[in-house]
CSV table of C-alpha atoms and ligand atoms in Angstrom, one decimal:
chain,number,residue,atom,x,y,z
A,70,UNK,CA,19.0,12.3,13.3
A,71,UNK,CA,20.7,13.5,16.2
A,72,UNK,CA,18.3,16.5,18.1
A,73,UNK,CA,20.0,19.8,18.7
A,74,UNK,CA,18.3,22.3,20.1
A,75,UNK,CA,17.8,25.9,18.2
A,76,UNK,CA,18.5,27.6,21.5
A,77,UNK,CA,21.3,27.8,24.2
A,78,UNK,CA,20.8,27.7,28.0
A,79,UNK,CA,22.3,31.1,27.8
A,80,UNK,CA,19.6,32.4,25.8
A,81,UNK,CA,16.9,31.0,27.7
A,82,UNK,CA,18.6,32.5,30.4
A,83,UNK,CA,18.3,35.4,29.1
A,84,UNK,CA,14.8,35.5,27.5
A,85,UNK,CA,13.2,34.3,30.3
A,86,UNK,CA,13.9,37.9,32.3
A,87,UNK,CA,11.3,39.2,30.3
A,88,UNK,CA,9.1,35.9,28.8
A,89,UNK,CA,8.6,33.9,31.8
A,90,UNK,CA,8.1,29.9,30.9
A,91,UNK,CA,6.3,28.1,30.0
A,92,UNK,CA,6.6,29.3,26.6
A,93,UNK,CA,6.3,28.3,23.2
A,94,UNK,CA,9.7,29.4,20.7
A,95,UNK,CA,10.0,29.4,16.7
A,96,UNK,CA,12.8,29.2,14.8
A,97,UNK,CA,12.6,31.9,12.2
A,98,UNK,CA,15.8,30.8,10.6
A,99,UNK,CA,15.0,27.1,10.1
A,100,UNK,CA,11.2,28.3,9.2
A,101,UNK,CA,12.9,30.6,6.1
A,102,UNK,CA,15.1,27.8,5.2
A,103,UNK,CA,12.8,24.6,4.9
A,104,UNK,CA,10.1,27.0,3.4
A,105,UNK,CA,12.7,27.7,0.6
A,106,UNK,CA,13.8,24.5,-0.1
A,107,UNK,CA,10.2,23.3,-0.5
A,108,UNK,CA,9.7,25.6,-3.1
A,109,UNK,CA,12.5,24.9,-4.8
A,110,UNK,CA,12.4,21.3,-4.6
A,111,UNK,CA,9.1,21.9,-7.0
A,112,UNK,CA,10.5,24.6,-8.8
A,113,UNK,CA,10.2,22.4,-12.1
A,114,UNK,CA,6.6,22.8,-11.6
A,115,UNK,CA,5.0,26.3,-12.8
A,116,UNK,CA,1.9,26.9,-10.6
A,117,UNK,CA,3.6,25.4,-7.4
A,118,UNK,CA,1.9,26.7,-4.3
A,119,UNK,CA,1.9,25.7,-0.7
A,120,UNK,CA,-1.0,26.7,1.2
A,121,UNK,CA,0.2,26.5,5.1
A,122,UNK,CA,-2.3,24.3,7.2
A,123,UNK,CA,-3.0,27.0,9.6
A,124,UNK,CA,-4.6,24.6,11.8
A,125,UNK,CA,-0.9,23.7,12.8
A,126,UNK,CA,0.2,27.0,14.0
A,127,UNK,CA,-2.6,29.6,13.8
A,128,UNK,CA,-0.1,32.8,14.2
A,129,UNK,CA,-0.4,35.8,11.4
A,130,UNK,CA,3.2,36.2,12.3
A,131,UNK,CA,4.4,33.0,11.3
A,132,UNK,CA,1.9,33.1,8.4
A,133,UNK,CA,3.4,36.5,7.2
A,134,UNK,CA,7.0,35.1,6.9
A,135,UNK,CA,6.2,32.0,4.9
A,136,UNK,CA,4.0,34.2,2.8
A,137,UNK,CA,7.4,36.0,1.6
A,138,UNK,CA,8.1,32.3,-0.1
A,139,UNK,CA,4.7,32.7,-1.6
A,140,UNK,CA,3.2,30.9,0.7
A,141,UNK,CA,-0.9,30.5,0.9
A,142,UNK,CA,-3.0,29.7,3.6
A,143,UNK,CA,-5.2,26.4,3.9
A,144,UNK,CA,-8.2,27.1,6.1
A,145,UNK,CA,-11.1,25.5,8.0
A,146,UNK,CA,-12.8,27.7,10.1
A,147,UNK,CA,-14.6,31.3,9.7
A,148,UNK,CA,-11.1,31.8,12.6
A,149,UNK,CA,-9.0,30.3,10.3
A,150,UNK,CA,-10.3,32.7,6.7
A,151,UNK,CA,-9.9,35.5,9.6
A,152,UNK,CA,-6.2,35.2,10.6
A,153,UNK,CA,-5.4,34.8,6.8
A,154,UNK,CA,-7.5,37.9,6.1
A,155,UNK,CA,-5.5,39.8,9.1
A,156,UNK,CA,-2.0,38.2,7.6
A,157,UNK,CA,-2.6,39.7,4.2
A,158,UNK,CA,-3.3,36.7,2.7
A,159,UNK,CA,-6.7,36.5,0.4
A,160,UNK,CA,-8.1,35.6,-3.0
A,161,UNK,CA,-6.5,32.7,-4.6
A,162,UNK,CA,-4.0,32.5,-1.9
A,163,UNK,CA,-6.5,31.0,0.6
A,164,UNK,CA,-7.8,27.5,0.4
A,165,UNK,CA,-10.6,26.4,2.1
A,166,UNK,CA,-10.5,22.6,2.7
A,167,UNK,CA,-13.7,22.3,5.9
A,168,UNK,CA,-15.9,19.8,6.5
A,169,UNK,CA,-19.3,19.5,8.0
A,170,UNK,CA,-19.0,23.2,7.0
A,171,UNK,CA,-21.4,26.0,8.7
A,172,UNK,CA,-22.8,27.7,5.8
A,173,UNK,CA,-21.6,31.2,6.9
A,174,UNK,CA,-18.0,29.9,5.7
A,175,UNK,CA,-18.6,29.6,2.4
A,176,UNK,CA,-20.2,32.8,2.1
A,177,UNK,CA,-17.1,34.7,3.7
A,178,UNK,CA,-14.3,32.2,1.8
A,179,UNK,CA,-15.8,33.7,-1.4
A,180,UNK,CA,-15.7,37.2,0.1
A,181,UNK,CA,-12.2,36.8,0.2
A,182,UNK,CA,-11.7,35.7,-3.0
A,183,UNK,CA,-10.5,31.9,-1.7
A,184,UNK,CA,-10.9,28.5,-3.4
A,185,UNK,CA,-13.5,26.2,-2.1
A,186,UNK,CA,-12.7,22.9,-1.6
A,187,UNK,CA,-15.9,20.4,-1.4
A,188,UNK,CA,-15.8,18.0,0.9
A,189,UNK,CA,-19.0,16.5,0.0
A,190,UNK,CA,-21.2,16.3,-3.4
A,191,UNK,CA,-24.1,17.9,-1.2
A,192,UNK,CA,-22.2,21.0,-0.7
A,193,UNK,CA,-22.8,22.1,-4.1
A,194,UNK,CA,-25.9,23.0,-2.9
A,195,UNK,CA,-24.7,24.5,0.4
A,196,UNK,CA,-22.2,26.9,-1.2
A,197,UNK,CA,-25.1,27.8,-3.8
A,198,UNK,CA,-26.9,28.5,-1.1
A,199,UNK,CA,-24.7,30.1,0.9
A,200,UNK,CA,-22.6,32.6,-1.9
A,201,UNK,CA,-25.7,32.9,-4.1
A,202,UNK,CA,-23.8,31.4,-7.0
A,203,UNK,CA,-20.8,28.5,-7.4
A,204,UNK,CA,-17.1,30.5,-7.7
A,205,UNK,CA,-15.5,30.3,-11.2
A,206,UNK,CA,-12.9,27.9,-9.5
A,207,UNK,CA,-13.8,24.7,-7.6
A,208,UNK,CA,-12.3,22.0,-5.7
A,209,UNK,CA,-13.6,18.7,-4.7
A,210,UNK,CA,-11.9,16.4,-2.1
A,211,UNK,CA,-11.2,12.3,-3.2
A,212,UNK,CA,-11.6,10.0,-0.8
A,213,UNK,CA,-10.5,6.1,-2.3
A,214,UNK,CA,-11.2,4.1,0.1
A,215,UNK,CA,-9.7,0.9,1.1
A,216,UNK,CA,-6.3,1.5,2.7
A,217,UNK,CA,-3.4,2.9,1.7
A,218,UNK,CA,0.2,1.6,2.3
A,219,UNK,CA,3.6,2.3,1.8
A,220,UNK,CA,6.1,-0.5,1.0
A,221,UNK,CA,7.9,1.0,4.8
A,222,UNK,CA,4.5,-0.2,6.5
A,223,UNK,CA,3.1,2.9,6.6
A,224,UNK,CA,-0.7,2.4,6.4
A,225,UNK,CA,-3.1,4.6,7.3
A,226,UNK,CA,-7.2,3.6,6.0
A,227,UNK,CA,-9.0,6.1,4.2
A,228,UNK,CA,-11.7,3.8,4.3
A,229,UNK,CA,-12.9,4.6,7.9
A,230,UNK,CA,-11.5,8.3,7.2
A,231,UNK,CA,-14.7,11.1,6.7
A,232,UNK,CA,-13.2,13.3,4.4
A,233,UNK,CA,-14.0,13.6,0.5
A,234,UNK,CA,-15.8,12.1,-2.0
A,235,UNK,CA,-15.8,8.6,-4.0
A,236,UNK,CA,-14.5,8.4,-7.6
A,237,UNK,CA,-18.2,8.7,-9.1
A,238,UNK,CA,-19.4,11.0,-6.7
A,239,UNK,CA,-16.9,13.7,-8.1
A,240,UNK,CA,-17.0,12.5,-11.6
A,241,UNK,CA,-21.0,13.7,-10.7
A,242,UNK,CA,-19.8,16.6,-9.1
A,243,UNK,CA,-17.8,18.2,-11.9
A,244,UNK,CA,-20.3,17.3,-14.2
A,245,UNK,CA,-23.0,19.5,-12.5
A,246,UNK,CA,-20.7,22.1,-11.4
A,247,UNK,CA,-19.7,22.5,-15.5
A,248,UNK,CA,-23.2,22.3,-16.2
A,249,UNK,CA,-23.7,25.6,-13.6
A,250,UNK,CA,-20.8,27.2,-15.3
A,251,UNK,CA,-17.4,26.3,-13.3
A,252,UNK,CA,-14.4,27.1,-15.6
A,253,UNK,CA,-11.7,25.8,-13.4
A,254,UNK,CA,-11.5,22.6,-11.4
A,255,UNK,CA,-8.6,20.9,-9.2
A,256,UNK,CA,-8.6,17.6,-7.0
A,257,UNK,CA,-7.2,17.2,-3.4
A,258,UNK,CA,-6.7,14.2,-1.0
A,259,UNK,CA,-5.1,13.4,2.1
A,260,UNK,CA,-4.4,9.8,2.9
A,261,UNK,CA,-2.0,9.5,5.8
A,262,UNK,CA,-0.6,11.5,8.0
A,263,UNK,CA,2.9,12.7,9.6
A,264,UNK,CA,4.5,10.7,6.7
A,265,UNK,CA,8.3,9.6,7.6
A,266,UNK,CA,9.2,8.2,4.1
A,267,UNK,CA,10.2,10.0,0.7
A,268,UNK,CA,7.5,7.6,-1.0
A,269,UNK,CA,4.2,9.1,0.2
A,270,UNK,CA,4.0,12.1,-2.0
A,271,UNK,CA,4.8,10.6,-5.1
A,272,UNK,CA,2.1,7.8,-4.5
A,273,UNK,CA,-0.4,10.0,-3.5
A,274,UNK,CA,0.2,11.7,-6.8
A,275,UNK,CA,-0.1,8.6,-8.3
A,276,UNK,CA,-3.4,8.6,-7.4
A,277,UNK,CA,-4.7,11.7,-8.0
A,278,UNK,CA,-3.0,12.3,-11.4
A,279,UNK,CA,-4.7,9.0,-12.8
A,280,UNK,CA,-8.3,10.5,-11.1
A,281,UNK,CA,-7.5,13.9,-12.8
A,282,UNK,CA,-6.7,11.9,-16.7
A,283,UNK,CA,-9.7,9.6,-16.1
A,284,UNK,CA,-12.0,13.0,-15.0
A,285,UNK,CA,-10.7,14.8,-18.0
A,286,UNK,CA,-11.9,12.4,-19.9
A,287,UNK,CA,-15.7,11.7,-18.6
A,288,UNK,CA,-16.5,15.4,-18.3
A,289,UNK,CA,-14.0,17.3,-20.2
A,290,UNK,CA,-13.6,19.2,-17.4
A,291,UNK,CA,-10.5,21.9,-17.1
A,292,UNK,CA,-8.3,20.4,-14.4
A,293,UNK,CA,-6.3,23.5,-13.6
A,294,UNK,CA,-4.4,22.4,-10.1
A,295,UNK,CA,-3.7,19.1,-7.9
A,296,UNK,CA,-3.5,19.8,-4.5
A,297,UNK,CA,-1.4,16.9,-2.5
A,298,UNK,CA,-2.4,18.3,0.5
A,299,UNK,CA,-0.4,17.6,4.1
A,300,UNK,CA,1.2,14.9,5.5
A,301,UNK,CA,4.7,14.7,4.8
A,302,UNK,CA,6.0,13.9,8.1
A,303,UNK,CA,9.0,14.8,10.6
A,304,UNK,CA,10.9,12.7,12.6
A,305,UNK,CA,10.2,13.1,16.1
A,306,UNK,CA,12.7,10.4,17.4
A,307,UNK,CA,16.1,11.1,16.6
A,308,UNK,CA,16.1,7.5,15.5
A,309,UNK,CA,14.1,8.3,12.4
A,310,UNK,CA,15.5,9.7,9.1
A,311,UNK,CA,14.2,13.2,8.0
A,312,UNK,CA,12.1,13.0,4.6
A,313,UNK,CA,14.1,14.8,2.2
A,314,UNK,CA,12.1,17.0,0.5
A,315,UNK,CA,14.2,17.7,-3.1
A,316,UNK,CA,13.8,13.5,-3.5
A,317,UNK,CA,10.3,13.6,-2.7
A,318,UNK,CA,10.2,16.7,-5.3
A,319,UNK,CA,11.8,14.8,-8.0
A,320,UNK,CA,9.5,11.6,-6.9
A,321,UNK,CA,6.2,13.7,-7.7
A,322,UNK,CA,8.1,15.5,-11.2
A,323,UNK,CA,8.6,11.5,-12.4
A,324,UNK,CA,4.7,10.7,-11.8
A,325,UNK,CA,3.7,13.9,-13.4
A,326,UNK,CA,6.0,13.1,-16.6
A,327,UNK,CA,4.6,9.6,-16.7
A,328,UNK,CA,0.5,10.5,-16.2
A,329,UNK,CA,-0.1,14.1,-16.6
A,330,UNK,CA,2.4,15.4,-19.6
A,331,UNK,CA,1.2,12.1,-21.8
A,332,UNK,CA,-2.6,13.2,-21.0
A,333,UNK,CA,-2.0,16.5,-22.4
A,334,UNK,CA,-1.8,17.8,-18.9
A,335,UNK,CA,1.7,19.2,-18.7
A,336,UNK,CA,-0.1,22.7,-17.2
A,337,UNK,CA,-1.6,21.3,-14.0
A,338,UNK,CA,-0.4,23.4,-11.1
A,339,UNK,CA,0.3,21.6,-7.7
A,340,UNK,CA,-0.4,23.0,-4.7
A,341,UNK,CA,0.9,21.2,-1.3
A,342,UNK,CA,-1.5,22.3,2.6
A,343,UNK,CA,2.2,21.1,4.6
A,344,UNK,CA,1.5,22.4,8.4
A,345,UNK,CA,3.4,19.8,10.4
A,346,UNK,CA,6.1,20.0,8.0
A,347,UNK,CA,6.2,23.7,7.5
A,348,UNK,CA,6.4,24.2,11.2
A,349,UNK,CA,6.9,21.5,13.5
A,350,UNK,CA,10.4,21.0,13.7
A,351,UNK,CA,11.2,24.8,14.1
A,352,UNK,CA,8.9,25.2,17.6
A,353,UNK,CA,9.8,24.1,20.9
A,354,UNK,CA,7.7,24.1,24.1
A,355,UNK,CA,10.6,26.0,26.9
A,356,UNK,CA,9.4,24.5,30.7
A,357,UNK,CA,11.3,24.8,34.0
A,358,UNK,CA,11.4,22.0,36.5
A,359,UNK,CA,9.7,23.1,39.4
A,360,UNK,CA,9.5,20.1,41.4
A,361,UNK,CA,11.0,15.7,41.5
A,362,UNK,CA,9.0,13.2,43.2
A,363,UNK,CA,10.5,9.7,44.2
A,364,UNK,CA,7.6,7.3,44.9
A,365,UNK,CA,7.0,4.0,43.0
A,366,UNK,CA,9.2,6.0,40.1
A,367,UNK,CA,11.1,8.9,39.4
A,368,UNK,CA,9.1,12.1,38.2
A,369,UNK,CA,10.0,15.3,37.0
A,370,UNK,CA,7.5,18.1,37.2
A,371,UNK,CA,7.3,21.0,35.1
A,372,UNK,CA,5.9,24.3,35.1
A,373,UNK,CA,4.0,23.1,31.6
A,374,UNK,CA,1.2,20.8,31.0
A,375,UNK,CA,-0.7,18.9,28.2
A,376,UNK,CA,-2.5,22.1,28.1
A,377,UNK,CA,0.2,23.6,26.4
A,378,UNK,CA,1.1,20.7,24.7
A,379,UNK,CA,-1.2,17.3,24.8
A,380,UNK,CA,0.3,15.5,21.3
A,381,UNK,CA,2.0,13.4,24.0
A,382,UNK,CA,-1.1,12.9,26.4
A,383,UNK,CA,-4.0,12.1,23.8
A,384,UNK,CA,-1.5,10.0,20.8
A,385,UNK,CA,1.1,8.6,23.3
A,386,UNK,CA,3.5,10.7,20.9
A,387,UNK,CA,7.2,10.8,21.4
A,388,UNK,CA,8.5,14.4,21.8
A,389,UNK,CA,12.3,14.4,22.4
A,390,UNK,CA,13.6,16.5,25.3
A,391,UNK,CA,17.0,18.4,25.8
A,392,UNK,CA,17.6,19.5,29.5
A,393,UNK,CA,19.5,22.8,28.3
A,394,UNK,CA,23.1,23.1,29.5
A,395,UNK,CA,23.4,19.1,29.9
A,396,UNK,CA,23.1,18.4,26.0
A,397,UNK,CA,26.5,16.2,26.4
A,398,UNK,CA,25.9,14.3,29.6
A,399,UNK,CA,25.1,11.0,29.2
A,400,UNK,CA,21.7,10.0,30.0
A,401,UNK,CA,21.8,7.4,32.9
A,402,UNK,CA,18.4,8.2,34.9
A,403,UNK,CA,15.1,7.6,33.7
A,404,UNK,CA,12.0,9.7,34.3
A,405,UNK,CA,8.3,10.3,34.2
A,406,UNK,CA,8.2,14.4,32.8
A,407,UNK,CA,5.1,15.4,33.9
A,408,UNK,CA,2.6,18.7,33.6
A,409,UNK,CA,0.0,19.8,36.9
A,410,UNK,CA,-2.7,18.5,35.1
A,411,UNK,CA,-5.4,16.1,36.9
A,412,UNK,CA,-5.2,13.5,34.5
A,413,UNK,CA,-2.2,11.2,34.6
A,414,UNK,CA,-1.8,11.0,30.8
A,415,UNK,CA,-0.4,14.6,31.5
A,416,UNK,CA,3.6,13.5,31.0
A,417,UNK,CA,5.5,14.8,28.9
A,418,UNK,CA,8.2,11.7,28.6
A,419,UNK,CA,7.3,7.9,30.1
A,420,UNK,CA,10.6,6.1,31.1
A,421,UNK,CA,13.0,8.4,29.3
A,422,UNK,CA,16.8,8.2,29.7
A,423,UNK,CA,17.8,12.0,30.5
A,424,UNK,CA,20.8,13.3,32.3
A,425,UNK,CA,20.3,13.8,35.8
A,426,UNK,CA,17.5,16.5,35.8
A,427,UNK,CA,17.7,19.3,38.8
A,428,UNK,CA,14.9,21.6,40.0
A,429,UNK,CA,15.5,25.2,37.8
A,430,UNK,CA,16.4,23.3,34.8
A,431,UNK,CA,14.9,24.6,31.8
A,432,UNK,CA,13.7,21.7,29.1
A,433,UNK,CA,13.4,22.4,25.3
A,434,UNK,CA,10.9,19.8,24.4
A,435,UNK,CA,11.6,19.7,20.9
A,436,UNK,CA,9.1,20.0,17.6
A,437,UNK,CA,6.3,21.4,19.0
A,438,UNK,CA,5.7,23.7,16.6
A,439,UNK,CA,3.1,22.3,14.7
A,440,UNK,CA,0.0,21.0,16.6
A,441,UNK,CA,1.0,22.6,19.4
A,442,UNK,CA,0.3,25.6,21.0
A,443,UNK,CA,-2.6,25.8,18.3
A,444,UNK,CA,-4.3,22.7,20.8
A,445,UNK,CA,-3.6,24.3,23.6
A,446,UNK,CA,-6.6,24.2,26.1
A,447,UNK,CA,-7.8,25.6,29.4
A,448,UNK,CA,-8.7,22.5,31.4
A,449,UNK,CA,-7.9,22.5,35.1
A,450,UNK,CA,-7.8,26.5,34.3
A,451,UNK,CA,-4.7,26.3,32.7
A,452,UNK,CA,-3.6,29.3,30.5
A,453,UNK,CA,-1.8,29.3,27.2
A,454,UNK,CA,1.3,29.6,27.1
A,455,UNK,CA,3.0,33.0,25.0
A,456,UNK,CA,4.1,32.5,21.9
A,457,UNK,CA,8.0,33.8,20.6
A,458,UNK,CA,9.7,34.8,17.5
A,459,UNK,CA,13.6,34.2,17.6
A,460,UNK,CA,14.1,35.9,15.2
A,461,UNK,CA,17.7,35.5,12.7
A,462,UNK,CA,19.6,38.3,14.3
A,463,UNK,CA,19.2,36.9,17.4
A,464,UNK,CA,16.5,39.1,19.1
A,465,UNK,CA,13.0,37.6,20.5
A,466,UNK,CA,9.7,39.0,19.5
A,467,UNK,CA,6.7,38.4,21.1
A,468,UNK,CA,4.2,36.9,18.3
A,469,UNK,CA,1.4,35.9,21.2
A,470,UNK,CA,1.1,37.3,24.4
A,471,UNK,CA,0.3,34.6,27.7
A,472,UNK,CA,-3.4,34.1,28.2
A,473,UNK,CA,-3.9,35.7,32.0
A,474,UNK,CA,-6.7,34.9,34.5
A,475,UNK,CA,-8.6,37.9,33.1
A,476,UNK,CA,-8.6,36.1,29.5
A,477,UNK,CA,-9.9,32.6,31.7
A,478,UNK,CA,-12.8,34.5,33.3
A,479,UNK,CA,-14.0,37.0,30.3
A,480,UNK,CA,-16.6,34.4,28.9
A,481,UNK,CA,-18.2,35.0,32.4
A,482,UNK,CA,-18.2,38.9,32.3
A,483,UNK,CA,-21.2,39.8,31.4
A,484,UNK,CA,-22.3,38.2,34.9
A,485,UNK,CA,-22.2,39.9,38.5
A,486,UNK,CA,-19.5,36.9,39.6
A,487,UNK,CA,-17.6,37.1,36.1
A,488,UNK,CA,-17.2,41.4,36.8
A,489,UNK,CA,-15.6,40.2,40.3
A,490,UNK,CA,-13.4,37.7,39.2
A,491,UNK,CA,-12.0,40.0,36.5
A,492,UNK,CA,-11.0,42.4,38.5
A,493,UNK,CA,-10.2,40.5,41.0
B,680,LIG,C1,-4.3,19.0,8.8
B,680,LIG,C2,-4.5,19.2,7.4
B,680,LIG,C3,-3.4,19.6,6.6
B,680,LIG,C4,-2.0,19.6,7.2
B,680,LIG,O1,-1.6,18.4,7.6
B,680,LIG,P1,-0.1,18.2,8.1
B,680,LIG,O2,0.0,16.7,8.4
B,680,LIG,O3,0.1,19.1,9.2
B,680,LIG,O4,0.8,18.5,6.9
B,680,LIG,C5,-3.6,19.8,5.3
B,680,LIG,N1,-4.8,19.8,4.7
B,680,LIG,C6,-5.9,19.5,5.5
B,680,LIG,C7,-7.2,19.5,4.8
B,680,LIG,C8,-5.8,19.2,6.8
B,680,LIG,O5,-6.9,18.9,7.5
């Protein structure tokens, strides 16, 4: 699919008088419209929710305006429950899908009203311990083991994956947690990840449809919602074809007719935790070319680095590029783009074809709007980048402000040498 930027050089141009780059831009049009066709691609389904990974792009902003689609929040940190809390988004709209969870979480998911999703068969216990009591609603976590493939070779191997639970251990779970007087269960599993094929989704809910008959059946327990959790992908080469989400709807309605309406289980909500999807394709890191190097090969260097975005340095990930104002040139040089890190898996591109690239160009390096800004990091004493809003009319908000030097050095202000550097 061919990549076309969501901004002009013209308006980079002109944003940039007031937001200087590096920066990080979403896409509030594309956002609105992918967030409504996911909804109505399970519109046949009564209880559909998504709850938006936050992980992918912690920003109440962005959190807000999928929340006008009805739109959740999946959480997995006491930081995560907060921005959700701050967004307006609590009780039954939160899911909490941790692991290795401090205890304290628990304790303020319930505060909020959210669902708990257990990760582990001793964290009945914890969240006894923890909220006093178990919530009326529960979730446990499956984890199947073995690997899982798709006929497109897709695998990924949820065998050597530390998330969830096996088969007994939840059949165990809901058994106790009915015993302690749960009303309301549901089931969740992820099994791969950034998903480029219409087939993931309905076999993942395959799986966890036959799981919820067969649990209905050995504890009687009320299976209110299936949550499919992420991983429905996004093609980050333009090579790749972009999952179409009304056929993947359609895919998960024909599994639900075939195992859940048969069971007597034609009420079972399903709930989606899409981050990468929701987001990714409608965020782009903005960097200017600051410097070229010719030694042994050609680099480009930008006034970015994997601190702002490090998919690329720590997966080898492809993100395309567009060198704004040269989207129709043909691309007859090849480059190393490259950040100021000290580490020299800090390159945005290895060996890409690009137009000739000129110092003051401005890059749009495209879906980096899930995974991120949120891993942004502060290595080398790098600062995050800010974070904008453009919105439909046109205009830019600012949704995050640029970390400064003051932000870098606070953790040291409660020394004599911290006070100086922060005023410094
Ligand atoms: C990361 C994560 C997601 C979102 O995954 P995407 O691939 O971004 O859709 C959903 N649920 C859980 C529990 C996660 O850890």
């Amino acid at each position: 699919m061919k990549k076309v930027p969501f901004v002009t050089k013209a308006q980079i141009e002109e944003i940039v008088k007031k937001y200087p780059t590096p920066f990080h831009i979403y896409d509030e049009k594309g956002i609105r419209e992918n967030a409504k066709a996911l909804y109505e691609a399970f519109s046949w389904n009564k209880g559909f929710k998504e709850y938006f990974a936050v992980k992918a792009t912690p920003n109440p902003f962005l959190m807000q305006l999928l929340k006008e689609y009805g739109c959740g929040s999946d959480c997995s940190s006491m930081a995560e429950l907060m921005l959700s809390e701050a967004a307006g988004i609590t009780g039954k709209d939160i899911m909490f899908s941790s692991n290795d969870t401090p205890l304290e979480e628990f304790a303020y998911c319930e505060k909020l009203g959210g669902i708990i999703n257990l990760d582990d068969i001793t964290h009945i216990e914890a969240v006894e311990k923890s909220v006093g009591y178990l919530p009326k609603t529960m979730s446990c976590r499956y984890n199947p083991g073995g690997v899982f493939q798709m006929s497109n070779g897709i695998m990924d191997n949820p065998g050597d994956s530390k998330y969830g639970m096996t088969e007994a251990q939840i059949v165990q779970a809901f058994q106790i947690m009915k015993e302690k007087g749960v009303e309301n269960f549901g089931i969740h599993a992820f099994l791969a990840s950034n998903t480029v094929t219409n087939e993931y989704y309905p076999m993942l809910a395959k799986v966890l449809f036959e799981l919820a008959v067969k649990l209905k059946e050995k504890t009687g327990a009320k299976i209110t919602f299936i949550n499919l959790s992420g991983g429905i992908g996004i093609p980050y080469t333009p090579q790749q074809e972009a999952n179409d989400i009304y056929i993947i709807g359609e895919g998960v309605k024909k599994v639900y007719e075939e195992v859940l309406v048969p069971a007597g289980m034609g009420d079972v909500a399903l709930y989606t935790e899409l981050g990468r999807y929701m987001m990714g394709p409608y965020g782009a890191l903005v960097t200017q070319v600051i410097h070229e190097k010719h030694i042994h090969k050609e680099y480009i260097g930008t006034d970015a680095c994997a601190a702002n975005l490090m998919r690329p340095a720590i997966y080898g990930a492809y993100h395309h590029i567009t060198v704004l104002g040269k989207e129709d040139e043909t691309c007859d040089y090849t480059y190393d783009v490259t950040g100021s890190l000290c580490e020299n898996c800090d390159k945005f591109a290895v060996d890409r074809k690009l137009p000739k690239i000129d110092k003051g160009d401005y890059l749009f390096i495209h879906d980096a709007g899930a995974h991120g800004h949120s891993m942004g990091y502060n290595y080398n004493g790098k600062l995050r980048s800010a974070e904008l809003l453009l919105k439909e009319n046109g205009e830019v908000q600012l949704i995050r402000r640029a970390e400064t030097l003051k932000d870098y050095f606070a953790t040291l202000d409660c020394f004599e040498i911290g006070k100086k550097l922060t005023t410094m």
